[in-house]
Short mmCIF file of C-alpha atoms in Angstrom, two decimals:
data_model
loop_
_atom_site.label_atom_id
_atom_site.label_comp_id
_atom_site.label_asym_id
_atom_site.label_seq_id
_atom_site.Cartn_x
_atom_site.Cartn_y
_atom_site.Cartn_z
CA MET A 1 53.56 9.03 22.50
CA SER A 2 56.53 6.41 24.20
CA GLU A 3 56.80 4.46 21.02
CA ALA A 4 58.52 5.62 17.54
CA TYR A 5 55.80 4.76 15.54
CA PHE A 6 52.09 3.66 15.04
CA PRO A 7 51.16 1.10 13.13
CA VAL A 8 47.99 1.65 11.28
CA GLY A 9 45.08 0.14 12.51
CA PRO A 10 42.23 -2.24 10.41
CA GLY A 11 40.10 -1.29 8.65
CA LEU A 12 36.14 -0.50 8.84
CA GLY A 13 33.58 -2.32 8.91
CA PRO A 14 33.65 -4.18 4.54
CA GLU A 15 36.03 -1.87 4.16
CA GLU A 16 39.50 -2.89 4.10
CA ASN A 17 42.54 0.08 5.21
CA PHE A 18 45.91 -0.49 2.16
CA LEU A 19 48.19 0.17 4.88
CA SER A 20 47.38 -1.94 7.48
CA LEU A 21 48.92 -5.36 7.84
CA ASP A 22 46.55 -7.08 9.54
CA ASP A 23 44.19 -6.17 6.92
CA ILE A 24 47.20 -7.52 4.72
CA LEU A 25 47.89 -10.83 6.50
CA MET A 26 43.57 -11.26 7.17
CA SER A 27 42.87 -10.93 3.41
CA GLN A 28 45.37 -14.21 3.21
CA GLU A 29 42.76 -16.34 4.86
CA LYS A 30 40.97 -18.96 2.84
CA LEU A 31 36.89 -19.10 1.84
CA PRO A 32 35.23 -21.80 -0.20
CA GLY A 33 34.29 -22.19 -3.87
CA ARG A 34 33.62 -22.74 -7.12
CA ALA A 35 34.76 -22.08 -10.91
CA GLU A 36 32.18 -20.61 -13.00
CA SER A 37 33.47 -20.54 -15.84
CA SER A 38 36.59 -22.70 -17.38
CA LEU A 39 39.57 -20.79 -16.11
CA PRO A 40 42.11 -21.24 -18.44
CA ARG A 41 45.87 -22.20 -17.39
CA LEU A 42 45.69 -20.98 -13.49
CA ALA A 43 45.65 -24.88 -12.59
CA PHE A 44 48.81 -24.63 -11.69
CA ALA A 45 48.00 -21.29 -8.90
CA LEU A 46 44.64 -22.57 -8.16
CA GLY A 47 43.99 -26.37 -8.39
CA PRO A 48 45.44 -30.18 -8.52
CA GLY A 49 46.76 -29.54 -12.42
CA ALA A 50 50.69 -30.37 -13.13
CA GLY A 51 51.92 -28.33 -16.55
CA THR A 52 51.27 -24.31 -17.11
CA GLY A 53 48.85 -24.85 -19.45
CA ASP A 54 46.20 -26.85 -17.98
CA SER A 55 43.09 -25.15 -17.12
CA ILE A 56 40.87 -25.26 -14.16
CA PRO A 57 36.82 -27.07 -15.66
CA GLU A 58 34.21 -25.17 -14.60
CA GLY A 59 32.20 -26.36 -11.39
CA SER A 60 35.38 -27.00 -9.92
CA LYS A 61 35.15 -26.90 -6.39
CA LEU A 62 38.49 -24.17 -5.17
CA GLU A 63 39.84 -23.14 -2.23
CA ILE A 64 40.78 -18.84 -3.08
CA PRO A 65 42.43 -16.31 -0.66
CA LEU A 66 40.64 -13.21 0.41
CA TRP A 67 41.90 -11.09 -1.92
CA LEU A 68 41.67 -12.77 -4.97
CA ALA A 69 37.61 -13.62 -4.12
CA LYS A 70 37.21 -10.38 -4.00
CA GLY A 71 38.64 -8.85 -7.05
CA LEU A 72 36.60 -11.63 -9.76
CA HIS A 73 33.60 -11.25 -8.01
CA ASP A 74 31.38 -10.39 -10.29
CA SER A 75 27.96 -9.90 -9.75
CA LYS A 76 27.61 -11.20 -12.55
CA ARG A 77 28.90 -14.04 -11.42
CA ARG A 78 30.87 -14.70 -14.47
CA ILE A 79 33.57 -16.31 -13.32
CA ILE A 80 33.78 -18.10 -9.20
CA SER A 81 30.95 -18.04 -6.67
CA VAL A 82 31.68 -18.13 -3.28
CA GLU A 83 30.42 -20.29 -0.30
CA LEU A 84 30.73 -19.04 3.50
CA PRO A 85 33.55 -20.75 5.91
CA LYS A 86 31.69 -22.70 8.12
CA ILE A 87 32.08 -20.92 10.81
CA TYR A 88 29.94 -17.89 9.67
CA LYS A 89 26.97 -20.63 8.93
CA GLU A 90 23.82 -21.25 10.67
CA ALA A 91 25.29 -24.73 13.01
CA TRP A 92 28.03 -22.51 14.11
CA ARG A 93 26.44 -19.00 14.15
CA THR A 94 24.16 -21.17 16.86
CA VAL A 95 27.42 -22.23 18.90
CA PHE A 96 28.22 -18.85 19.66
CA SER A 97 24.92 -17.23 20.34
CA ALA A 98 24.44 -20.10 22.83
CA ASP A 99 27.87 -19.49 24.98
CA ALA A 100 30.72 -17.81 23.18
CA ASN A 101 33.51 -17.09 25.35
CA VAL A 102 33.99 -21.77 24.77
CA VAL A 103 35.38 -21.31 21.05
CA ASP A 104 38.63 -21.22 20.27
CA LEU A 105 38.73 -18.35 18.08
CA HIS A 106 41.90 -18.34 17.40
CA LYS A 107 42.00 -22.16 15.48
CA MET A 108 38.44 -21.19 14.15
CA GLY A 109 40.71 -18.76 11.82
CA PRO A 110 43.06 -16.27 13.56
CA TYR A 111 40.70 -13.61 12.17
CA TYR A 112 36.73 -14.22 12.27
CA TYR A 113 35.81 -10.88 13.38
CA GLY A 114 38.15 -8.91 10.67
CA PHE A 115 36.83 -11.91 8.17
CA GLY A 116 33.41 -11.46 8.94
CA SER A 117 33.02 -7.82 8.65
CA GLN A 118 34.66 -8.48 4.50
CA LEU A 119 32.14 -11.33 4.05
CA LEU A 120 29.83 -9.39 3.98
CA ASN A 121 31.08 -7.65 0.68
CA PHE A 122 29.41 -11.06 -1.07
CA ASP A 123 25.57 -10.80 -2.02
CA ASN A 124 24.50 -13.46 0.57
CA PRO A 125 20.56 -14.07 1.80
CA GLU A 126 22.31 -14.55 5.40
CA ASN A 127 24.52 -10.78 5.53
CA PRO A 128 22.11 -9.72 8.29
CA GLU A 129 22.49 -12.63 10.25
CA ILE A 130 26.29 -12.95 9.92
CA ALA A 131 26.99 -10.04 11.32
CA GLN A 132 24.68 -9.33 13.92
CA SER A 133 26.27 -12.82 15.01
CA ILE A 134 29.50 -11.54 14.38
CA LEU A 135 28.67 -8.44 16.89
CA GLN A 136 26.89 -10.05 19.36
CA THR A 137 30.40 -12.27 19.35
CA PHE A 138 32.10 -9.63 20.82
CA ILE A 139 29.91 -8.94 23.48
CA SER A 140 30.14 -11.54 25.26
CA ARG A 141 33.90 -12.28 25.41
CA PHE A 142 34.18 -9.22 26.30
CA ARG A 143 33.87 -9.41 30.16
CA ARG A 144 36.28 -12.19 29.65
CA ILE A 145 38.88 -10.24 27.94
CA MET A 146 38.19 -7.37 30.38
CA ASP A 147 38.94 -9.44 33.63
CA SER A 148 41.59 -12.29 32.34
CA SER A 149 43.82 -8.55 30.94
CA GLN A 150 43.53 -6.20 33.73
CA ASN A 151 43.95 -8.97 36.32
CA ALA A 152 46.97 -10.57 35.41
CA TYR A 153 50.04 -8.85 36.41
CA ASN A 154 53.57 -10.79 36.02
CA GLU A 155 53.01 -13.98 34.86
CA ASP A 156 52.46 -16.39 31.86
CA THR A 157 49.05 -15.29 30.33
CA SER A 158 49.80 -17.88 26.74
CA ALA A 159 47.68 -19.37 28.51
CA LEU A 160 44.55 -16.69 28.46
CA VAL A 161 45.45 -15.30 24.90
CA ALA A 162 45.47 -18.77 23.27
CA ARG A 163 41.48 -19.35 22.51
CA LEU A 164 41.57 -15.44 20.80
CA ASP A 165 41.16 -14.36 18.03
CA GLU A 166 44.07 -11.43 16.87
CA LEU A 167 41.59 -8.63 17.48
CA GLU A 168 40.67 -9.31 20.69
CA ARG A 169 44.87 -10.29 21.51
CA ALA A 170 45.04 -6.79 20.41
CA LEU A 171 42.93 -5.26 22.98
CA PHE A 172 44.15 -8.17 25.69
CA GLN A 173 47.61 -6.14 25.09
CA ALA A 174 45.97 -2.81 25.75
CA GLY A 175 44.55 -3.80 28.33
CA GLN A 176 47.35 -5.28 30.54
CA LYS A 177 49.47 -2.34 29.82
CA GLY A 178 47.00 -0.26 30.82
CA LEU A 179 47.34 -2.68 33.95
CA ASN A 180 51.49 -2.45 33.75
CA ASP A 181 52.12 0.57 33.55
CA PHE A 182 49.48 1.61 36.96
CA GLN A 183 51.80 -1.18 38.62
CA CYS A 184 55.07 0.05 37.32
CA TRP A 185 54.24 3.67 38.42
CA GLU A 186 52.98 1.67 41.61
CA LYS A 187 56.48 0.69 42.39
CA GLY A 188 58.36 3.17 41.98
CA GLN A 189 60.26 2.75 38.47
CA ALA A 190 58.08 5.08 36.95
CA SER A 191 60.06 7.52 37.50
CA GLN A 192 63.73 6.11 36.77
CA ILE A 193 65.67 6.54 34.17
CA THR A 194 66.32 3.41 32.06
CA ALA A 195 67.87 3.13 28.18
CA SER A 196 65.13 3.62 25.31
CA SER A 197 64.63 0.26 23.39
CA LEU A 198 65.87 2.11 20.20
CA VAL A 199 69.41 2.99 21.31
CA GLN A 200 69.77 -0.51 22.94
CA ASN A 201 70.48 -2.42 20.55
CA TYR A 202 73.35 0.00 18.78
CA GLY A 203 76.44 -1.45 19.19
CA LYS A 204 77.89 1.86 21.09
CA ARG A 205 76.65 1.56 23.64
CA LYS A 206 79.58 1.19 26.19
CA PHE A 207 82.33 3.99 27.71
CA THR A 208 84.44 1.55 28.15
CA ASP A 209 84.34 -0.27 25.00
CA MET A 210 85.44 2.15 22.60
CA ASP A 211 88.78 3.47 22.14
CA GLY A 212 90.71 6.77 22.94
CA MET B 1 48.17 10.06 29.40
CA GLU B 2 50.42 7.84 31.36
CA PRO B 3 50.38 6.86 35.32
CA ALA B 4 53.51 9.36 36.20
CA GLU B 5 51.84 12.48 34.28
CA ALA B 6 48.47 12.07 36.00
CA GLU B 7 50.89 11.88 39.41
CA PHE B 8 52.28 15.73 37.60
CA LEU B 9 49.74 17.15 37.99
CA ALA B 10 48.51 15.78 41.61
CA GLU B 11 51.50 17.58 42.63
CA LYS B 12 49.74 20.86 42.11
CA GLU B 13 47.92 20.13 45.15
CA LEU B 14 48.22 21.81 48.35
CA VAL B 15 49.46 20.49 51.42
CA THR B 16 50.65 22.23 54.89
CA ILE B 17 54.19 21.20 56.20
CA VAL B 18 55.93 23.14 58.64
CA PRO B 19 59.67 24.39 57.81
CA ASN B 20 62.40 24.32 59.90
CA PHE B 21 63.35 27.22 58.07
CA SER B 22 63.03 31.19 57.17
CA LEU B 23 62.31 32.76 54.18
CA ASP B 24 60.51 34.74 53.06
CA ARG B 25 57.46 35.32 50.35
CA ILE B 26 58.61 33.63 47.08
CA HIS B 27 56.98 34.90 44.05
CA LEU B 28 56.96 31.90 41.22
CA ILE B 29 54.65 32.36 37.93
CA GLY B 30 52.03 30.14 39.35
CA GLY B 31 51.90 31.93 42.55
CA ASP B 32 52.69 32.97 45.92
CA LEU B 33 54.33 30.90 48.15
CA GLY B 34 55.00 31.88 52.07
CA PRO B 35 56.47 33.55 54.14
CA PHE B 36 57.79 30.66 55.92
CA ASN B 37 58.51 30.73 59.49
CA PRO B 38 60.20 27.94 61.26
CA GLY B 39 57.26 25.86 63.47
CA LEU B 40 54.26 27.85 61.72
CA PRO B 41 52.28 25.53 59.52
CA VAL B 42 51.69 27.37 55.72
CA GLU B 43 50.83 25.89 52.95
CA VAL B 44 52.30 24.66 49.91
CA PRO B 45 51.96 22.63 46.34
CA VAL B 46 53.12 18.96 47.00
CA TRP B 47 55.97 19.09 44.71
CA LEU B 48 57.39 21.80 47.12
CA ALA B 49 56.33 19.67 50.48
CA ILE B 50 58.32 16.74 48.84
CA ASN B 51 60.97 18.33 47.98
CA LEU B 52 61.53 20.24 51.40
CA LYS B 53 60.67 17.24 53.61
CA GLN B 54 63.91 15.37 51.55
CA ARG B 55 66.75 17.86 52.53
CA GLN B 56 65.05 18.18 55.79
CA LYS B 57 63.38 21.45 55.69
CA CYS B 58 59.96 20.40 57.11
CA ARG B 59 57.51 18.26 58.67
CA LEU B 60 54.22 17.26 56.90
CA ILE B 61 51.34 17.23 57.79
CA PRO B 62 48.48 14.47 56.71
CA PRO B 63 46.10 16.02 54.74
CA GLU B 64 43.10 15.39 57.25
CA TRP B 65 40.73 12.36 55.07
CA MET B 66 44.30 10.38 55.52
CA ASP B 67 43.30 9.06 59.16
CA VAL B 68 42.64 5.22 59.95
CA GLU B 69 38.92 5.84 61.12
CA LYS B 70 37.65 8.59 57.96
CA LEU B 71 39.83 6.26 55.56
CA GLU B 72 37.26 3.26 56.72
CA GLU B 73 34.04 5.36 56.67
CA ILE B 74 34.71 6.10 52.80
CA ARG B 75 35.88 2.63 52.22
CA ASP B 76 32.48 1.30 53.68
CA GLN B 77 30.61 4.07 51.22
CA GLU B 78 32.22 3.16 48.31
CA ARG B 79 31.10 -0.96 48.96
CA LYS B 80 27.81 0.40 49.97
CA GLU B 81 26.76 2.54 47.50
CA ASP B 82 27.15 1.12 43.31
CA THR B 83 27.78 4.31 42.40
CA PHE B 84 30.96 6.04 42.12
CA THR B 85 31.12 8.18 46.01
CA PRO B 86 33.05 11.38 45.65
CA MET B 87 36.66 11.33 46.95
CA PRO B 88 38.39 13.21 49.39
CA SER B 89 40.51 14.20 46.72
CA PRO B 90 40.36 13.67 42.84
CA TYR B 91 44.14 12.92 43.56
CA TYR B 92 43.52 10.55 46.70
CA MET B 93 45.67 8.02 44.96
CA GLU B 94 48.61 9.98 43.79
CA LEU B 95 48.67 11.63 47.08
CA THR B 96 48.89 8.72 48.68
CA LYS B 97 52.12 7.67 46.73
CA LEU B 98 53.97 10.70 46.80
CA LEU B 99 53.25 11.21 50.49
CA LEU B 100 53.69 7.02 52.12
CA ASN B 101 56.79 7.16 49.71
CA TYR B 102 58.41 9.89 51.35
CA ALA B 103 56.83 11.31 54.92
CA SER B 104 55.83 7.78 56.27
CA ASP B 105 57.40 8.75 59.87
CA ASN B 106 55.02 11.82 59.68
CA ILE B 107 52.10 10.47 58.98
CA PRO B 108 50.31 7.49 61.77
CA LYS B 109 49.55 4.37 61.05
CA ALA B 110 51.48 4.75 57.28
CA ASP B 111 50.91 0.47 56.79
CA GLU B 112 46.97 0.73 57.85
CA ILE B 113 46.66 4.19 55.53
CA ARG B 114 48.23 2.11 52.40
CA THR B 115 45.97 -0.69 53.33
CA LEU B 116 43.28 0.99 53.39
CA VAL B 117 43.10 2.99 50.25
CA LYS B 118 44.07 -0.15 47.89
CA ASP B 119 40.68 -1.22 49.28
CA THR B 120 38.79 1.27 48.28
CA TRP B 121 40.75 1.76 45.13
CA ASP B 122 40.00 -2.22 44.05
CA THR B 123 36.52 -1.50 45.01
CA ARG B 124 36.14 1.12 42.65
CA ILE B 125 37.88 -0.55 39.63
CA ALA B 126 35.66 -3.15 40.24
CA LYS B 127 32.50 -1.28 39.76
CA LEU B 128 34.27 0.46 36.77
CA ARG B 129 34.94 -3.24 34.80
CA LEU B 130 31.33 -4.07 36.68
CA SER B 131 29.87 -0.67 34.42
CA ALA B 132 31.90 -1.21 31.40
CA ASP B 133 30.44 -4.11 30.50
CA SER B 134 26.95 -3.67 31.54
CA PHE B 135 28.07 -0.10 29.16
CA VAL B 136 29.26 -3.14 26.23
CA ARG B 137 26.27 -5.70 27.34
CA GLN B 138 23.11 -3.13 26.57
CA GLN B 139 25.15 -1.49 23.74
CA GLU B 140 24.36 1.87 24.68
CA ALA B 141 25.31 4.98 23.15
CA HIS B 142 26.98 6.20 26.02
CA ALA B 143 26.74 6.96 29.72
CA LYS B 144 28.02 8.73 32.12
CA LEU B 145 29.95 8.29 35.46
CA ASP B 146 30.57 10.93 38.41
CA ASN B 147 33.10 11.24 40.53
CA LEU B 148 35.61 9.12 38.92
CA THR B 149 39.29 10.70 39.29
CA LEU B 150 42.13 10.28 36.94
CA MET B 151 44.13 7.96 38.00
CA GLU B 152 41.29 5.54 37.20
CA ILE B 153 40.18 6.85 34.16
CA ASN B 154 43.76 5.93 32.98
CA THR B 155 44.55 2.68 33.71
CA THR B 156 41.13 1.05 31.68
CA GLY B 157 40.18 3.81 29.35
CA THR B 158 42.70 2.36 27.02
CA PHE B 159 41.19 -0.86 26.96
CA LEU B 160 37.64 0.70 27.14
CA THR B 161 37.86 3.16 24.32
CA GLN B 162 39.30 0.50 22.12
CA ALA B 163 36.99 -2.30 22.68
CA LEU B 164 34.28 0.33 21.71
CA ASP B 165 36.20 1.06 19.02
CA HIS B 166 36.04 -2.05 17.95
CA MET B 167 32.19 -2.71 18.54
CA TYR B 168 31.60 0.05 16.44
CA LYS B 169 32.89 -1.21 13.67
CA LEU B 170 31.20 -4.12 13.73
CA ARG B 171 27.78 -2.25 14.23
CA THR B 172 28.23 -0.49 11.45
CA ASN B 173 28.07 -3.87 9.91
CA LEU B 174 24.63 -4.09 10.16
CA GLN B 175 23.52 -1.47 8.35
CA PRO B 176 23.06 -2.84 4.32
CA GLY B 177 23.53 0.47 3.71
CA GLU B 178 26.46 1.94 0.96
CA SER B 179 27.46 -0.16 -1.49
CA ALA B 180 30.37 -2.12 -1.42
CA HIS B 181 33.09 -0.63 -3.81
CA SER B 182 33.07 -1.84 -7.34
CA GLN B 183 35.74 -3.10 -8.83
CA ASP B 184 35.21 -3.34 -12.39
CA PHE B 185 35.54 -0.41 -14.60
#
């Protein structure tokens, strides 16, 4: 209750939360896909064309952001078709099941879990395996996040979070906060009165600076 | 809940003091306290004991579990068992901090006691983490842990509940259940 505003968290499963900043940023990540039919006059936005009149020929490969892919994806597949990004494919899935802790999830797309959940929207025969693989990856990495977040007090944690994706980083911060609150209480700082973060930047704080 | 709130709840526990003033029985909303006679021990809540001690009006008597041998026994038993052993007080951590900060002159071997309590705390937290890890690994639906104190639950609670939330969301992905929302009109 000491915060002024509660951010809206990411959505559940294949649904996104409209108001969640995490979901908005995540849906900007790109998917590889193909144009199934010719897209008139859209070359300036999606393809390599220069003029505004160029159209994207049928069958050309595109990198489409998720929000666009979800909107244009249709079960009759008239407009575009999407493929899985490589980290959700068979090869990487076996890497994750072997040892999920060594993978740098931040480099692989900082929204591995969220994006993976969104991919289940597109009908794809590998969906159950993808869902299972994401869940197992989370479970295997849980221990390390817990240990590192609860044991690193007052240190530079950038080396520890470098390989975590956004969802894991939020978890790491929650763990750090629990630890910091406890340590701060034990030192006795919890009962000291400090200026609230909301008013610290106001110009008119110092009594001596005011006139009269 | 923050640690300061847990400490506030801990201050309701009763502790024995020996006052050096006299006062008739006082009637407070929570109950009666007193009467206070110099030299005679009386039980009061910790918040009052700390306050009187700071004003140098009493001498604190440590609770019977705050003793080096007893704590060593508790610590060794904690290390032997896989589950959590019952603690002498559900607020042992807060009471230790409060009493040792404000009344360490009334408590013999205060530093050793601090170390022993810290060791016990570390052992219990390690067990809690192990249990959380196996809980997540086996994707259990519910777990029961006896004899945990409020402070321990607070320290790991937020992290654990958020992680379980995420796991739940990822698990609902496995249900091919309801069809995706359609944007076609």
